[in-house]
Amino acid sequence: MKKYVVTLNRGRAQTLGDLTSKGTQKSQKSSNALILLDCDDGEYQTERSTNEEIARVLHISMRKIDRVKKRFVEEGS
């Protein structure tokens, strides 16, 4: 069972994609955007990554992924 399911609409996904492609953001903000983009379970996402794959590629903990997903689902940010 998935505890926190991230579903992005087209506009939100585009905004997060823009955040990651520009080098003016703090690394934490870019990292969070990448996590949300990779976890997206929405209709516009063609390929979804598992938490294990995301943790390995971004060199972050599984706990951080869970915290980012929880914050997004509960607070919308």
Coordinates of C-alpha atoms in Angstrom, one line a residue:
M1 CA 0.0 0.0 0.0
K2 CA 1.3 3.4 -0.9
K3 CA 1.0 5.8 1.9
Y4 CA 1.5 9.1 0.1
V5 CA 0.6 9.2 -3.6
V6 CA 2.0 12.2 -5.5
T7 CA -0.2 13.3 -8.4
L8 CA 0.9 16.3 -10.4
N9 CA -1.1 18.2 -13.0
R10 CA 0.5 19.4 -16.1
G11 CA 1.1 23.0 -14.8
R12 CA 2.7 21.8 -11.5
A13 CA 4.9 19.3 -13.3
Q14 CA 6.1 22.0 -15.8
T15 CA 6.9 24.4 -12.9
L16 CA 8.9 21.7 -11.1
G17 CA 10.7 20.9 -14.3
D18 CA 11.6 24.5 -14.8
L19 CA 12.9 24.6 -11.2
T20 CA 15.3 21.7 -11.9
S21 CA 16.6 23.0 -15.2
K22 CA 17.6 26.4 -14.0
G23 CA 20.7 26.7 -11.8
T24 CA 19.5 29.5 -9.6
Q25 CA 17.7 27.5 -6.9
K26 CA 19.1 26.0 -3.8
S27 CA 20.1 22.4 -4.1
Q28 CA 17.5 21.4 -1.5
K29 CA 14.7 22.9 -3.5
S30 CA 16.0 21.2 -6.7
S31 CA 16.3 17.9 -5.0
N32 CA 12.7 18.1 -3.7
A33 CA 11.4 19.0 -7.2
L34 CA 13.3 16.0 -8.6
I35 CA 11.8 13.7 -6.0
L36 CA 8.2 14.9 -6.7
L37 CA 8.7 14.6 -10.5
D38 CA 10.1 11.1 -10.2
C39 CA 7.3 10.0 -7.8
D40 CA 4.5 11.5 -9.9
D41 CA 1.6 9.1 -10.4
G42 CA -0.5 11.4 -12.5
E43 CA -1.9 10.9 -15.9
Y44 CA 0.8 13.0 -17.6
Q45 CA 3.7 10.9 -16.2
T46 CA 5.0 8.3 -18.7
E47 CA 7.6 6.6 -16.4
R48 CA 7.5 6.4 -12.6
S49 CA 10.5 5.6 -10.5
T50 CA 10.5 3.6 -7.3
N51 CA 11.7 5.2 -4.1
E52 CA 14.7 2.9 -4.1
E53 CA 15.8 4.0 -7.6
I54 CA 15.3 7.7 -6.6
A55 CA 17.3 7.3 -3.4
R56 CA 20.1 5.6 -5.3
V57 CA 20.3 8.1 -8.2
L58 CA 20.0 11.2 -6.0
H59 CA 22.1 9.8 -3.2
I60 CA 19.5 10.6 -0.6
S61 CA 17.7 8.5 2.1
M62 CA 14.4 6.8 1.7
R63 CA 13.3 8.8 4.8
K64 CA 13.8 12.1 2.9
I65 CA 11.7 10.9 0.0
D66 CA 8.9 10.0 2.4
R67 CA 9.1 13.4 4.1
V68 CA 9.0 15.3 0.8
K69 CA 6.0 13.2 -0.4
K70 CA 4.2 13.6 2.9
R71 CA 4.7 17.4 2.9
F72 CA 3.5 17.7 -0.7
V73 CA 0.3 15.5 -0.1
E74 CA -0.6 17.1 3.2
E75 CA 0.3 20.7 2.6
G76 CA 0.5 21.0 -1.2
S77 CA 4.0 22.5 -1.1

